[in-house]
Every structure is written in C-alpha cells, then in structure tokens.
Tab-separated table of C-alpha atoms and ligand atoms in Angstrom:
chain	number	residue	atom	x	y	z
A	17	MET	CA	3.421	-44.420	-54.783
A	18	ARG	CA	1.376	-47.571	-55.525
A	19	PHE	CA	2.074	-51.086	-54.293
A	20	PRO	CA	1.056	-54.340	-55.934
A	21	VAL	CA	-1.877	-56.099	-54.314
A	22	ASN	CA	-0.735	-59.413	-52.899
A	23	GLN	CA	-3.282	-61.875	-54.226
A	24	GLY	CA	-2.442	-64.374	-51.503
A	25	ARG	CA	-3.868	-62.082	-48.846
A	26	MET	CA	-6.973	-60.988	-50.705
A	27	ARG	CA	-10.128	-61.806	-48.803
A	28	LYS	CA	-12.691	-64.048	-50.363
A	29	PRO	CA	-15.772	-62.180	-51.621
A	30	SER	CA	-18.140	-61.050	-48.882
A	31	PRO	CA	-21.654	-59.534	-49.007
A	32	ALA	CA	-20.241	-56.013	-48.919
A	33	GLU	CA	-17.393	-55.768	-51.396
A	34	PRO	CA	-15.068	-52.762	-50.916
A	35	ASP	CA	-16.013	-51.255	-54.306
A	36	GLN	CA	-19.719	-51.291	-53.411
A	37	MET	CA	-19.142	-50.231	-49.840
A	38	LYS	CA	-19.074	-46.545	-49.005
A	39	THR	CA	-15.964	-46.620	-46.896
A	40	THR	CA	-14.111	-43.990	-44.885
A	41	PRO	CA	-11.982	-41.482	-46.822
A	42	GLY	CA	-9.251	-41.731	-44.166
A	43	LEU	CA	-8.174	-40.701	-40.687
A	44	HIS	CA	-10.236	-37.988	-38.956
A	45	HIS	CA	-8.230	-37.610	-35.740
A	46	ILE	CA	-6.095	-39.638	-33.367
A	47	THR	CA	-6.449	-39.329	-29.602
A	48	ALA	CA	-3.715	-40.232	-27.132
A	49	ILE	CA	-2.961	-40.135	-23.409
A	50	SER	CA	-0.213	-37.814	-22.240
A	51	GLY	CA	1.468	-36.763	-19.021
A	52	PRO	CA	1.243	-33.184	-17.667
A	53	ALA	CA	-0.723	-30.843	-19.962
A	54	GLN	CA	1.850	-28.033	-20.064
A	55	GLU	CA	4.609	-30.431	-21.202
A	56	ASN	CA	2.258	-31.778	-23.870
A	57	LEU	CA	1.474	-28.237	-25.067
A	58	ASP	CA	5.139	-27.222	-25.056
A	59	PHE	CA	5.987	-30.193	-27.267
A	60	TYR	CA	3.144	-30.300	-29.787
A	61	ALA	CA	2.669	-26.526	-30.168
A	62	GLY	CA	6.115	-25.279	-29.140
A	63	VAL	CA	8.386	-27.876	-30.767
A	64	LEU	CA	6.284	-29.556	-33.480
A	65	GLY	CA	4.563	-26.246	-34.240
A	66	MET	CA	0.996	-27.531	-34.487
A	67	ARG	CA	-1.854	-25.161	-33.625
A	68	LEU	CA	-3.826	-25.726	-30.442
A	69	VAL	CA	-7.241	-25.431	-32.108
A	70	LYS	CA	-9.404	-26.387	-29.144
A	71	LYS	CA	-8.947	-26.406	-25.390
A	72	SER	CA	-11.724	-28.389	-23.772
A	73	VAL	CA	-12.209	-31.086	-21.142
A	74	ASN	CA	-12.713	-34.817	-21.369
A	75	GLN	CA	-16.510	-35.101	-21.538
A	76	ASP	CA	-16.419	-38.260	-19.403
A	77	ASP	CA	-13.858	-36.862	-16.928
A	78	PRO	CA	-14.286	-33.048	-16.899
A	79	GLY	CA	-11.405	-32.476	-14.456
A	80	THR	CA	-9.031	-33.448	-17.286
A	81	TYR	CA	-8.241	-31.352	-20.323
A	82	HIS	CA	-8.863	-32.451	-23.876
A	83	LEU	CA	-6.319	-30.659	-26.067
A	84	PHE	CA	-6.620	-30.648	-29.875
A	85	TYR	CA	-3.661	-29.889	-32.169
A	86	ALA	CA	-4.146	-29.498	-35.917
A	87	ASP	CA	-3.451	-27.216	-38.875
A	88	ALA	CA	-4.604	-23.583	-38.606
A	89	GLU	CA	-8.211	-24.401	-39.507
A	90	GLY	CA	-8.499	-27.820	-37.891
A	91	HIS	CA	-9.227	-29.676	-41.133
A	92	PRO	CA	-10.478	-33.246	-40.585
A	93	GLY	CA	-7.439	-35.502	-40.827
A	94	THR	CA	-4.968	-33.013	-39.347
A	95	ASP	CA	-5.995	-33.411	-35.746
A	96	LEU	CA	-4.022	-35.070	-32.932
A	97	THR	CA	-5.726	-34.809	-29.530
A	98	PHE	CA	-4.670	-35.637	-25.970
A	99	PHE	CA	-6.106	-36.444	-22.586
A	100	PRO	CA	-3.359	-35.324	-20.181
A	101	TRP	CA	-3.772	-37.816	-17.330
A	102	ALA	CA	-0.615	-36.919	-15.419
A	103	GLN	CA	-1.272	-39.366	-12.572
A	104	MET	CA	-1.736	-42.404	-14.827
A	105	ALA	CA	0.902	-45.164	-15.047
A	106	PRO	CA	2.910	-45.422	-18.276
A	107	ALA	CA	1.452	-47.518	-21.117
A	108	ARG	CA	2.281	-51.220	-21.327
A	109	ASP	CA	3.521	-52.240	-24.754
A	110	GLY	CA	1.828	-55.185	-26.410
A	111	PHE	CA	-0.841	-56.245	-28.851
A	112	GLY	CA	-4.331	-54.764	-29.086
A	113	LEU	CA	-3.082	-51.189	-29.252
A	114	SER	CA	-2.147	-48.622	-31.795
A	115	THR	CA	1.550	-48.088	-31.128
A	116	GLU	CA	2.657	-45.122	-33.236
A	117	VAL	CA	1.213	-41.993	-34.830
A	118	SER	CA	2.854	-40.784	-38.006
A	119	LEU	CA	2.601	-37.173	-39.106
A	120	ALA	CA	3.054	-35.988	-42.678
A	121	VAL	CA	5.795	-33.458	-43.390
A	122	PRO	CA	6.724	-32.073	-46.824
A	123	PRO	CA	9.330	-33.948	-48.910
A	124	GLY	CA	12.819	-32.666	-48.174
A	125	SER	CA	11.952	-31.282	-44.734
A	126	LEU	CA	13.475	-33.973	-42.521
A	127	VAL	CA	16.868	-32.237	-42.431
A	128	PHE	CA	15.115	-29.227	-40.904
A	129	TRP	CA	13.165	-31.432	-38.503
A	130	SER	CA	16.159	-33.461	-37.429
A	131	LYS	CA	18.092	-30.309	-36.488
A	132	ARG	CA	15.095	-28.776	-34.761
A	133	LEU	CA	14.325	-31.864	-32.686
A	134	GLN	CA	17.963	-32.248	-31.650
A	135	ARG	CA	18.051	-28.611	-30.584
A	136	TYR	CA	15.119	-29.290	-28.239
A	137	GLY	CA	16.670	-32.498	-26.900
A	138	VAL	CA	13.944	-34.742	-28.336
A	139	ALA	CA	14.590	-38.518	-28.364
A	140	VAL	CA	15.046	-39.050	-32.103
A	141	GLY	CA	15.648	-42.504	-33.616
A	142	ALA	CA	17.665	-43.378	-36.707
A	143	ALA	CA	16.164	-42.269	-40.034
A	144	GLU	CA	14.328	-45.059	-41.877
A	145	THR	CA	12.737	-45.719	-45.224
A	146	ARG	CA	9.242	-47.184	-45.094
A	147	PHE	CA	7.508	-48.207	-48.322
A	148	GLY	CA	9.834	-45.849	-50.184
A	149	GLU	CA	9.328	-42.800	-47.970
A	150	HIS	CA	11.828	-41.131	-45.615
A	151	VAL	CA	10.797	-41.398	-41.978
A	152	LEU	CA	12.178	-39.914	-38.765
A	153	PRO	CA	10.943	-41.781	-35.673
A	154	LEU	CA	10.913	-39.994	-32.324
A	155	VAL	CA	9.484	-40.375	-28.849
A	156	ASP	CA	7.416	-37.579	-27.325
A	157	PRO	CA	8.033	-36.327	-23.741
A	158	HIS	CA	5.605	-38.900	-22.311
A	159	GLY	CA	6.796	-41.944	-24.211
A	160	MET	CA	4.485	-41.929	-27.227
A	161	ARG	CA	6.027	-43.045	-30.509
A	162	VAL	CA	5.649	-40.486	-33.269
A	163	ALA	CA	7.095	-40.665	-36.783
A	164	LEU	CA	7.553	-37.788	-39.198
A	165	VAL	CA	7.048	-39.031	-42.755
A	166	GLU	CA	8.210	-37.127	-45.842
A	167	SER	CA	4.925	-37.656	-47.624
A	168	ALA	CA	4.632	-36.541	-51.256
A	169	SER	CA	0.907	-37.316	-51.338
A	170	SER	CA	0.306	-35.068	-48.305
A	171	LEU	CA	0.925	-32.030	-50.523
A	172	GLY	CA	-2.465	-32.498	-52.197
A	173	ARG	CA	-4.381	-32.523	-48.917
A	174	PRO	CA	-6.438	-29.621	-47.567
A	175	PHE	CA	-4.029	-27.749	-45.300
A	176	THR	CA	-3.845	-24.238	-43.911
A	177	PRO	CA	-0.486	-23.220	-42.424
A	178	TRP	CA	-0.531	-21.718	-38.943
A	179	GLU	CA	1.048	-18.273	-39.025
A	180	GLY	CA	1.571	-18.333	-35.251
A	181	SER	CA	3.675	-21.489	-35.472
A	182	PRO	CA	7.374	-21.455	-34.564
A	183	VAL	CA	7.859	-23.718	-37.628
A	184	PRO	CA	7.983	-22.012	-41.056
A	185	PRO	CA	4.959	-22.834	-43.293
A	186	GLU	CA	7.161	-24.769	-45.783
A	187	GLN	CA	8.113	-27.307	-43.106
A	188	GLN	CA	4.916	-27.499	-41.050
A	189	ILE	CA	3.189	-30.780	-40.283
A	190	ARG	CA	0.485	-31.258	-42.934
A	191	GLY	CA	-1.728	-33.697	-41.068
A	192	LEU	CA	-1.993	-37.243	-39.817
A	193	GLU	CA	-0.118	-39.577	-42.146
A	194	SER	CA	-0.980	-42.954	-40.611
A	195	ALA	CA	-0.844	-45.130	-37.499
A	196	ARG	CA	0.658	-48.462	-36.549
A	197	MET	CA	-1.339	-51.248	-34.919
A	198	ALA	CA	0.100	-54.212	-32.982
A	199	GLU	CA	-2.176	-57.229	-33.182
A	200	ALA	CA	-2.436	-60.766	-31.793
A	201	SER	CA	-3.711	-61.837	-35.225
A	202	VAL	CA	-3.093	-59.821	-38.357
A	203	GLU	CA	-5.466	-62.158	-40.207
A	204	VAL	CA	-8.414	-61.452	-37.928
A	205	SER	CA	-7.897	-57.691	-37.761
A	206	ALA	CA	-7.235	-57.494	-41.502
A	207	ALA	CA	-10.444	-59.376	-42.266
A	208	PHE	CA	-12.350	-56.789	-40.234
A	209	LEU	CA	-10.606	-53.843	-41.895
A	210	GLN	CA	-11.391	-55.283	-45.304
A	211	ASP	CA	-14.899	-56.698	-44.819
A	212	GLY	CA	-16.195	-54.141	-42.326
A	213	MET	CA	-14.478	-50.946	-43.396
A	214	GLY	CA	-13.495	-51.396	-47.022
A	215	PHE	CA	-9.718	-51.402	-46.634
A	216	ARG	CA	-7.545	-53.245	-49.135
A	217	TYR	CA	-4.127	-54.836	-48.762
A	218	LEU	CA	-1.210	-52.880	-50.198
A	219	GLY	CA	1.787	-54.991	-49.231
A	220	GLU	CA	4.263	-55.969	-46.532
A	221	GLU	CA	7.624	-54.589	-45.484
A	222	ASN	CA	9.734	-55.610	-42.470
A	223	GLY	CA	6.781	-57.358	-40.858
A	224	TRP	CA	4.382	-54.431	-41.293
A	225	HIS	CA	1.289	-55.096	-43.401
A	226	ARG	CA	-0.163	-51.989	-45.005
A	227	TYR	CA	-3.919	-51.604	-45.521
A	228	SER	CA	-5.516	-48.608	-47.167
A	229	VAL	CA	-8.771	-46.983	-48.071
A	230	GLY	CA	-9.154	-44.765	-51.132
A	231	GLU	CA	-5.930	-44.468	-53.061
A	232	GLY	CA	-3.722	-45.248	-50.073
A	233	ARG	CA	-2.456	-41.681	-49.950
A	234	SER	CA	-1.422	-39.648	-46.927
A	235	GLY	CA	-3.941	-40.199	-44.111
A	236	GLN	CA	-5.539	-43.201	-45.811
A	237	TYR	CA	-3.649	-46.227	-44.485
A	238	VAL	CA	-2.571	-48.168	-41.406
A	239	ASP	CA	0.351	-50.528	-40.842
A	240	VAL	CA	-0.436	-53.705	-38.897
A	241	ARG	CA	2.053	-56.088	-37.297
A	242	ASP	CA	1.793	-59.513	-35.703
A	243	MET	CA	2.728	-59.180	-32.024
A	244	SER	CA	1.216	-62.475	-30.881
A	245	GLY	CA	4.462	-63.312	-29.054
A	246	ALA	CA	3.973	-60.302	-26.775
A	247	ARG	CA	1.394	-59.800	-24.022
A	248	ARG	CA	-1.712	-57.675	-24.341
A	249	GLY	CA	-0.887	-53.990	-24.184
A	250	ALA	CA	-2.603	-51.584	-21.798
A	251	TRP	CA	-3.422	-47.896	-21.927
A	252	GLY	CA	-1.269	-45.486	-19.940
A	253	THR	CA	0.561	-42.225	-20.458
A	254	GLY	CA	2.227	-42.294	-23.852
A	255	SER	CA	-0.352	-44.610	-25.412
A	256	ILE	CA	-2.708	-44.028	-28.287
A	257	HIS	CA	-6.304	-44.144	-27.087
A	258	HIS	CA	-8.168	-44.416	-30.371
A	259	LEU	CA	-8.045	-43.951	-34.123
A	260	ALA	CA	-10.963	-41.948	-35.547
A	261	TRP	CA	-11.995	-42.427	-39.159
A	262	ARG	CA	-13.781	-39.835	-41.268
A	263	VAL	CA	-17.387	-40.101	-42.404
A	264	ASP	CA	-19.055	-37.415	-44.521
A	265	ASP	CA	-22.253	-36.948	-42.520
A	266	ASP	CA	-24.865	-38.682	-40.351
A	267	GLY	CA	-26.095	-40.898	-43.202
A	268	HIS	CA	-22.616	-42.074	-44.122
A	269	GLN	CA	-21.881	-42.712	-40.454
A	270	ALA	CA	-25.001	-44.886	-40.154
A	271	GLU	CA	-23.944	-46.806	-43.254
A	272	VAL	CA	-20.429	-47.560	-42.000
A	273	ARG	CA	-21.789	-48.285	-38.512
A	274	GLN	CA	-24.031	-50.934	-40.057
A	275	SER	CA	-21.152	-52.367	-42.046
A	276	VAL	CA	-18.842	-52.744	-38.999
A	277	THR	CA	-21.738	-54.307	-37.063
A	278	ALA	CA	-22.194	-56.856	-39.844
A	279	ALA	CA	-18.460	-57.594	-39.576
A	280	GLY	CA	-18.834	-58.382	-35.859
A	281	ALA	CA	-18.139	-55.081	-34.061
A	282	HIS	CA	-20.369	-53.650	-31.324
A	283	PRO	CA	-20.546	-49.905	-31.977
A	284	THR	CA	-21.945	-47.390	-29.487
A	285	GLN	CA	-24.883	-45.176	-30.305
A	286	VAL	CA	-24.063	-41.836	-31.924
A	287	ILE	CA	-22.544	-39.414	-29.392
A	288	ASP	CA	-22.611	-35.672	-30.121
A	289	ARG	CA	-19.098	-34.261	-29.589
A	290	PHE	CA	-20.283	-30.804	-30.874
A	291	TRP	CA	-17.409	-30.439	-33.357
A	292	PHE	CA	-18.373	-33.814	-34.848
A	293	LYS	CA	-20.634	-36.784	-34.101
A	294	SER	CA	-18.983	-39.997	-32.986
A	295	VAL	CA	-19.511	-43.741	-32.850
A	296	TYR	CA	-16.980	-45.970	-31.052
A	297	PHE	CA	-16.152	-49.668	-31.324
A	298	LYS	CA	-13.184	-51.980	-30.952
A	299	GLU	CA	-11.800	-53.816	-33.934
A	300	PRO	CA	-11.448	-57.556	-33.144
A	301	GLY	CA	-7.844	-57.184	-31.960
A	302	GLY	CA	-8.838	-54.580	-29.361
A	303	VAL	CA	-7.797	-51.275	-30.937
A	304	LEU	CA	-10.467	-48.642	-30.243
A	305	PHE	CA	-11.857	-47.042	-33.410
A	306	GLU	CA	-14.232	-44.123	-33.874
A	307	LEU	CA	-16.275	-42.935	-36.849
A	308	ALA	CA	-16.371	-39.131	-36.738
A	309	THR	CA	-18.338	-36.837	-39.041
A	310	ASP	CA	-16.432	-34.161	-40.964
A	311	GLY	CA	-18.793	-31.473	-39.716
A	312	PRO	CA	-19.655	-29.176	-38.187
A	313	GLY	CA	-15.992	-28.629	-37.235
A	314	PHE	CA	-14.060	-26.526	-34.738
A	315	ALA	CA	-15.456	-23.173	-35.928
A	316	VAL	CA	-18.933	-24.092	-34.686
A	317	ASP	CA	-18.308	-22.584	-31.240
A	318	GLU	CA	-15.234	-20.345	-31.682
A	319	ASP	CA	-13.979	-17.794	-34.180
A	320	PRO	CA	-11.001	-19.461	-35.947
A	321	ALA	CA	-8.932	-16.326	-35.268
A	322	HIS	CA	-9.277	-17.044	-31.535
A	323	PHE	CA	-9.223	-20.848	-31.390
A	324	SER	CA	-8.309	-22.208	-27.931
A	325	GLU	CA	-7.959	-18.825	-26.226
A	326	THR	CA	-10.696	-19.842	-23.795
A	327	LEU	CA	-11.700	-23.155	-22.267
A	328	VAL	CA	-14.629	-24.522	-24.280
A	329	LEU	CA	-17.142	-26.579	-22.299
A	330	PRO	CA	-20.176	-28.569	-23.401
A	331	SER	CA	-23.374	-26.728	-22.442
A	332	TRP	CA	-24.253	-29.142	-19.620
A	333	LEU	CA	-20.923	-28.333	-17.918
A	334	GLU	CA	-21.163	-24.513	-18.246
A	335	GLN	CA	-22.662	-24.172	-14.768
A	336	GLU	CA	-19.573	-25.940	-13.366
A	337	ARG	CA	-17.123	-23.739	-15.257
A	338	ALA	CA	-15.641	-22.078	-12.158
A	339	ALA	CA	-15.040	-25.431	-10.460
A	340	ILE	CA	-13.520	-26.961	-13.602
A	341	GLU	CA	-11.233	-23.991	-14.237
A	342	ALA	CA	-10.055	-24.241	-10.634
A	343	VAL	CA	-9.146	-27.924	-11.080
A	344	VAL	CA	-7.412	-28.021	-14.498
A	345	PRO	CA	-3.824	-26.723	-14.496
A	346	LYS	CA	-3.211	-23.236	-15.860
A	347	LEU	CA	-1.645	-23.420	-19.322
A	348	THR	CA	0.813	-20.967	-20.864
A	349	MET	CA	1.224	-20.904	-24.633
A	350	PRO	CA	4.835	-21.639	-25.572
A	351	HIS	CA	6.756	-18.729	-27.077
A	352	ALA	CA	7.605	-18.928	-30.756
A	353	ALA	CA	11.253	-19.968	-30.955
B	12	LIG	ZN1	-12.042	-39.293	-30.846
C-alpha cells in the first residue's frame, strides 16, 4: 500500500538528496533487553515460534547471554535479539527510545495468533488497524511492546520457515516489520532520518508519522511520535536497545556512515561482530541506531542445521569458556506445543 507524500513535511533540498544517496534497504535486526533468559526463550521460541539461530554472549558483558531469534536461516531483517539482564530495573517509558517492535505475519493469520497467544496467557491488546493493516499489539513477559502486523508486502521477502517451530509455516513470523520511536521533537529526528539516512515521509495517522526507505514495504519503515510532554525514557528490562539498519557491505557502510556524520551524528568505528560488521550512533532524539552489514551471516561459524546448539564465543573469549558457561544460566529449549 502506498501513501501520499505530505508536501508540507518535505525537507528542503540538502547536499545529499535521498535519490542520490545510497540508503539502507531496511531493518537488519532489533536488539532489546529482557528479564531471565529462559523466560525469554520460552516466549520467543516456544510461543512466537521463532528459531533461536545463535546463542552467544554480550561481547561487552560476557557473563550475559546474547540470544538471536530469526527465521530458519537468519536472513538479515528477520532477526530480533536480546540481552537478558535479569537483575536490571524495568524500562522507564518516555522519549528518546524505540518503544515497540512490530513483527510481520501473513495476511489472515491474526485469528490463529490471537487464539494461540490467549492459550499461553499472553497480555494481548485490542486489535487495531494501522495505515490499513491489521495489527495485534501484545506485551512480552518482560514488558516489551510487540505488535504482530498482517503484512501483505512481507510475503515477497526472503524467508525460510523453521521446521522445528511449534507454529505452522503458513502462520510463522516472516521478519521484522517495523519499530516505533518516541521523540522529544519529531521535526529534528525526521530531518536526520531524511537528510542523513535517505528516509522519506509517508504520512501520519493517530499521531504516528511514518518514514520509509525503499518502497516503504515490510521492514522498510519506522513510525515516529511526538512525546515531548513526557520525560526522557531510560533503558531497562522490556526496552528496545537499538535498531540496526542493513548495509550491503563495508563500502556501503562507509558511505552511510559518512552521510550520518554529515547530518550531525557521531558514529563509532567499525566493530567486527563476526556475523556482521557494525557501526553505532544515536539519532538526535537519542534512539541508538546501528549500521550492520548483510554478511557474512550466522552460518559463518555454525552449520545452519545445528544453529544455537552450542554457546558461540568470540575467539578472544574462548579461553574463558568454562568460566562463562558456569556463569550463564542453563537453557532448555521449549518443547513444540
Ligand atoms: Zn545490534
């Protein structure tokens, strides 16, 4: 579905116009903070039926897991990851944070999902329509807002169903649909999205301003809302830590890194995350962004048939494997229901 461009919110021409700029093709992954790891696994693999494609540790805090859920192959754009920091205080709502992850489900599947979520006692909100699409909002076990979106354009995305999922292939989550961002100034954040990253304005509905890259299809947009009346939000369990955007390769990453720098951001140097290379920066409203390369991908260090069966550690932590495995909680894969 296409939305008219609101001329009133178009940015004035800037040195790097979106059509000349090589922008991101969409979301790469979203990372969030959860409570206890087993509860997180039970929900995302056991209830939502996503595949745990990688079990690793937070590279900056190796006593904490880093759990990656995606489609069967871990395609870029399907990946929702968590740092389970069980001892952390709950998130504080407010501006400067991404406040909801939406996940694409096939058109017509929300009846299935609604029944399934109720059966597992999930906190499900009232069904909504957003920009013409059916949406089921819910809250995960640690307070994070998640929305399932019946997304017609998700059907054209690269997706491999997970045969070990408790959810039938026809209803499985197809990838990241979008995210919501609460901002102190929509104008300032929108200017950055447009001038620095090549987004364009698609329209407004119920206070949410939609900005997209590419065609604005599944995985290619964010919804931004003015929350200037609130206080600044703070990370905690149940909060979204960062939104990662896809770049094709090192060269493309350098190009977009330069573009966001020109728009006023202060990106980090390139950090090798082994499954992709990353650059981090905050957009002007405070939401942490990442630019992540599509490759090499999750199969670089594990056979896809055996994803996440063992704890994967970066090479410099291998010598501490025994100590790390003693500290992180033992995880049991949920049984297919
Ligand atoms: Zn990331």
